[in-house]
Short mmCIF file of C-alpha atoms in Angstrom, two decimals:
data_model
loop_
_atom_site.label_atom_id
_atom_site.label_comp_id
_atom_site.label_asym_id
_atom_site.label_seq_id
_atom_site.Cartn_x
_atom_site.Cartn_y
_atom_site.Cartn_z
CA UNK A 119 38.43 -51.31 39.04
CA UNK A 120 34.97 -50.26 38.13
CA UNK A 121 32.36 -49.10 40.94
CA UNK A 122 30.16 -52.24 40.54
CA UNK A 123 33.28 -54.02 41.60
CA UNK A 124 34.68 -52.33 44.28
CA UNK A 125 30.92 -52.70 45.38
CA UNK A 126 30.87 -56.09 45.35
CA UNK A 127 34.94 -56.80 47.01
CA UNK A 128 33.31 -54.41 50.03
CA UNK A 129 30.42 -56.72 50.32
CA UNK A 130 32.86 -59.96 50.07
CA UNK A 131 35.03 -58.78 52.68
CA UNK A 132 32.30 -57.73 55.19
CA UNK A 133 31.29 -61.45 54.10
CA UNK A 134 35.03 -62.96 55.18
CA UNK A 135 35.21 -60.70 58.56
CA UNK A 136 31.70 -62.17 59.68
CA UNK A 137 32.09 -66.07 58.84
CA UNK A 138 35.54 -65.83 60.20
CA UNK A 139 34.21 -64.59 63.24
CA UNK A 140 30.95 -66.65 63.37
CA UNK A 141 33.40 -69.58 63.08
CA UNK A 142 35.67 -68.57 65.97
CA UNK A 143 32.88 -67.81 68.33
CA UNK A 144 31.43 -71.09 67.31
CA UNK A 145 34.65 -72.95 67.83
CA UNK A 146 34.05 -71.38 71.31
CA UNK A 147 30.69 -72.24 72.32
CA UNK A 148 31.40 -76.08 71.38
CA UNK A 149 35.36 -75.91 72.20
CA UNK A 150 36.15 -73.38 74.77
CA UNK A 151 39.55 -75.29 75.30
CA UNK A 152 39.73 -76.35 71.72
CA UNK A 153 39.75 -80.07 72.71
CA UNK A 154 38.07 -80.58 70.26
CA UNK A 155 38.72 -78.20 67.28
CA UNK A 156 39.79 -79.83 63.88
CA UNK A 157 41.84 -77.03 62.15
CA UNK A 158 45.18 -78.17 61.52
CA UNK A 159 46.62 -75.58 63.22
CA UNK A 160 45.44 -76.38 66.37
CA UNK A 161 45.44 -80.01 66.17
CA UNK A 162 49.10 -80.65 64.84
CA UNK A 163 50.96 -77.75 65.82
CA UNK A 164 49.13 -76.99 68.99
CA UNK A 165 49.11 -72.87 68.10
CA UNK A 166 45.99 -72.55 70.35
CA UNK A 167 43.40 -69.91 69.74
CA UNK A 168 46.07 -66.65 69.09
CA UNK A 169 47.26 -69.12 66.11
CA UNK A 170 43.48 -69.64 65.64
CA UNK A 171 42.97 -66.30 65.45
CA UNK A 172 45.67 -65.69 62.78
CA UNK A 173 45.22 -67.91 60.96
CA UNK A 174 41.74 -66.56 59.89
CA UNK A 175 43.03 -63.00 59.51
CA UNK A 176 45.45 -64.23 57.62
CA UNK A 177 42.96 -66.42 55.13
CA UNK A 178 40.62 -63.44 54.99
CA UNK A 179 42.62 -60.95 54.28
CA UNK A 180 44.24 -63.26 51.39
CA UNK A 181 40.84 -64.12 50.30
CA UNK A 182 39.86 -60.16 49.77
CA UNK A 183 43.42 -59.88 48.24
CA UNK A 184 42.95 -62.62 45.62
CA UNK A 185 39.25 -61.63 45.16
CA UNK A 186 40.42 -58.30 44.04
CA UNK A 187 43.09 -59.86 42.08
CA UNK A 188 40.39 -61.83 40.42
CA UNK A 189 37.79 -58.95 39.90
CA UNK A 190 40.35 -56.19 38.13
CA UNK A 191 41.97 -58.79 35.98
CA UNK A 192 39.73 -61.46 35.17
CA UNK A 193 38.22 -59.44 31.95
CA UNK A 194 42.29 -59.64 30.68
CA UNK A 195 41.32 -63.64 30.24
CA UNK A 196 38.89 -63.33 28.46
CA UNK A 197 39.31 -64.70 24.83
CA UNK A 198 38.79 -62.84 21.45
CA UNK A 199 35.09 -61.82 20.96
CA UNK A 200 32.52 -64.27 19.35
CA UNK A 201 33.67 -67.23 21.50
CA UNK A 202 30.40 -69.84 22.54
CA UNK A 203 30.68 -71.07 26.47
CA UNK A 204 32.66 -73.87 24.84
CA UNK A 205 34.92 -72.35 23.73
CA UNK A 206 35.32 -69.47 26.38
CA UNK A 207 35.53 -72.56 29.04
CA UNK A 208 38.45 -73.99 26.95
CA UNK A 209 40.16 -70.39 26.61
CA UNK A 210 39.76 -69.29 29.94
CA UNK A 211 41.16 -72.72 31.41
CA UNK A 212 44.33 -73.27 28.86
CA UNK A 213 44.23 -69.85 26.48
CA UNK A 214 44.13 -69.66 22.76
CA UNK A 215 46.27 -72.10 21.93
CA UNK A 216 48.99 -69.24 20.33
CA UNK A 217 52.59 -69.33 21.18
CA UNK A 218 51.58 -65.37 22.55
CA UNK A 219 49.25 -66.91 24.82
CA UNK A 220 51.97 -68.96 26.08
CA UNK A 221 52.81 -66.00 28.64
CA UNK A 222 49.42 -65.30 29.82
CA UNK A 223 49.22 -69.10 31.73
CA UNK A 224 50.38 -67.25 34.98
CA UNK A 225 48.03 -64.70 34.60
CA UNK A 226 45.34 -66.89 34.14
CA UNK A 227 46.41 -69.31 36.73
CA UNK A 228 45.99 -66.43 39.20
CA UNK A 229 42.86 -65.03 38.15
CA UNK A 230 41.60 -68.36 38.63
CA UNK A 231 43.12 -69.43 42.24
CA UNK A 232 41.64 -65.90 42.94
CA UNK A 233 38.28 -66.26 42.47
CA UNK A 234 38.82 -70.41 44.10
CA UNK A 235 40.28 -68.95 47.50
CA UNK A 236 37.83 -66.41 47.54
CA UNK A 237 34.72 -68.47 46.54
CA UNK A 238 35.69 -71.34 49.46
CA UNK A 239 34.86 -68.98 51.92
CA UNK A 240 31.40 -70.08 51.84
CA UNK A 241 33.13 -73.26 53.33
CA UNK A 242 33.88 -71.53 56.66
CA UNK A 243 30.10 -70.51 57.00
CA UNK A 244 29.75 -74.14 56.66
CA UNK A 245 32.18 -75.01 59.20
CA UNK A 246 30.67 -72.64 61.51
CA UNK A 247 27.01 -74.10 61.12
CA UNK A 248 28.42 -77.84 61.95
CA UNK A 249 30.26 -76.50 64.95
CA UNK A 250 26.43 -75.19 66.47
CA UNK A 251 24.94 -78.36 65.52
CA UNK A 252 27.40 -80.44 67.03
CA UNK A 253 27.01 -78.71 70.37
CA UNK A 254 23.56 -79.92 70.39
CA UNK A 255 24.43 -83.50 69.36
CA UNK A 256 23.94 -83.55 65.66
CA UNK A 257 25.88 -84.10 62.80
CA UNK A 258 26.16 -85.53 59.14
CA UNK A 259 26.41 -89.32 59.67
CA UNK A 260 29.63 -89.71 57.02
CA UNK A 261 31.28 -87.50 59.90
CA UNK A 262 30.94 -90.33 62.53
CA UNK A 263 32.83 -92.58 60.06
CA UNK A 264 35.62 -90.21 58.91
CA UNK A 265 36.21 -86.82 60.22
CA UNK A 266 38.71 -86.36 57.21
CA UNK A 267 36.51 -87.35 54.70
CA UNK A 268 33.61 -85.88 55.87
CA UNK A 269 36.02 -82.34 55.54
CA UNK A 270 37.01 -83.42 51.93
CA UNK A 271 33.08 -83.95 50.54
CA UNK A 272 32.54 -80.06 52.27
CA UNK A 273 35.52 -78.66 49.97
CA UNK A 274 34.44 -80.37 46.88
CA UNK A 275 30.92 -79.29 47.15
CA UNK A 276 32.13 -76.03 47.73
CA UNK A 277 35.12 -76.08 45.08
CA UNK A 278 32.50 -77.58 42.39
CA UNK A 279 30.03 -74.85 42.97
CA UNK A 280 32.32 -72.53 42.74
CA UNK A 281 34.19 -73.41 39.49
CA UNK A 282 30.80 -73.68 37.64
CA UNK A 283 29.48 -70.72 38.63
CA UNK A 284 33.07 -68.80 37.88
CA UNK A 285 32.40 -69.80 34.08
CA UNK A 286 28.73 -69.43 34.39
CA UNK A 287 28.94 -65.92 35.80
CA UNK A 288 32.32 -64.88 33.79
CA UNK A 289 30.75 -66.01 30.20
CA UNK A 290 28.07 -63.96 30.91
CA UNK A 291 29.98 -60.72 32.14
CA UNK A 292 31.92 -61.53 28.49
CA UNK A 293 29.09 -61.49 26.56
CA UNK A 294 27.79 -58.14 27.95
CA UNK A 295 30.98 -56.48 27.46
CA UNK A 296 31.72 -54.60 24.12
CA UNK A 297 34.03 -56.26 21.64
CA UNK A 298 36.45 -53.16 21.87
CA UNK A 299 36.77 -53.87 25.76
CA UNK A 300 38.10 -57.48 25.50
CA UNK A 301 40.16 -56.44 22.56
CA UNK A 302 41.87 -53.95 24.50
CA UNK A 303 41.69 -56.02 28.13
CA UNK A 304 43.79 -59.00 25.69
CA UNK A 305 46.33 -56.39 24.47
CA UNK A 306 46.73 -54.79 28.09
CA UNK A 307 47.03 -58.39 29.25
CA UNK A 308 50.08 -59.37 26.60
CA UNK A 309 51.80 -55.60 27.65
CA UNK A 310 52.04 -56.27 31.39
CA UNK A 311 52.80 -60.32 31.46
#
């Protein structure tokens, strides 16, 4: 992994560690007892805040994990040189189209859930944010009709934002990189599938 990257998974999980724990001592100040608290976790399985607690070590360290994933393999996607954001959209979400190709779908499915898990941590910022504004009595109105709902419209804000900038961002790392460095990230990719 190159410098600028190992950079930027440092900065990510200093990112994870703080949300996490601005959402826990949020979840606090509002829900001491967790009366209140809507993680599943809590409210189905009644794992109280040690579950809590594990739960978002566990998600943040597998965010960091699949961001990493994500940042040393992503370039191993990446389709022959030359390709417009069309068509880099279309080979980056189903390949070339090649029987070869045909063995690179896990690799690419991967790539991509790693950059998603890591890119809905922004979500748990958001979480954290609500959870201060509820303790002083305010809150998105669609949240008074449907708690569930209200958490669905949150993840696909989040999810959409994230998928368009993953293309946005990754055509644009393509196009900077020299036509001998996807060559050789697609035949490194087809040796180790």
């Amino acid at each position: 992994m190159h410098r600028a990257d190992l950079q930027r998974l440092a900065w990510f999980a200093l990112f994870v560690a703080l949300v996490n724990a601005a959402d826990l001592a949020s979840t606090y100040l509002v829900s001491p007892d967790l009366a209140a608290e809507w993680n599943v976790l809590e409210r189905w399985l009644g794992l109280g805040w040690a579950g809590l607690v594990a739960a978002k070590a566990l998600g943040g360290a597998l965010a960091v994990v699949a961001y990493a994933f994500y940042l040393a393999r992503r370039a191993d996607c990446y389709p022959a040189p030359g390709a417009d954001m069309a068509a880099f959209r279309r080979a980056m979400a189903f390949g070339d189209g090649s029987l070869a190709d045909d063995a690179r779908h896990r690799l690419r499915l991967l790539v991509h859930l790693g950059y998603f898990w890591a890119a809905m941590q922004p979500l748990v910022l958001w979480v954290a944010i609500d959870n201060l504004l509820l303790s002083v009595g305010w809150f998105f109105p669609l949240r008074q009709q449907t708690e569930l709902g209200y958490h669905l419209l949150q993840s696909a804000v989040i999810g959409w934002v994230a998928m368009a900038r993953f293309y946005r961002a990754n055509y644009g790392l393509y196009r900077a990189l020299p036509k001998r460095a996807v060559a050789r990230a697609r035949v490194r990719a087809r040796q180790t599938v």
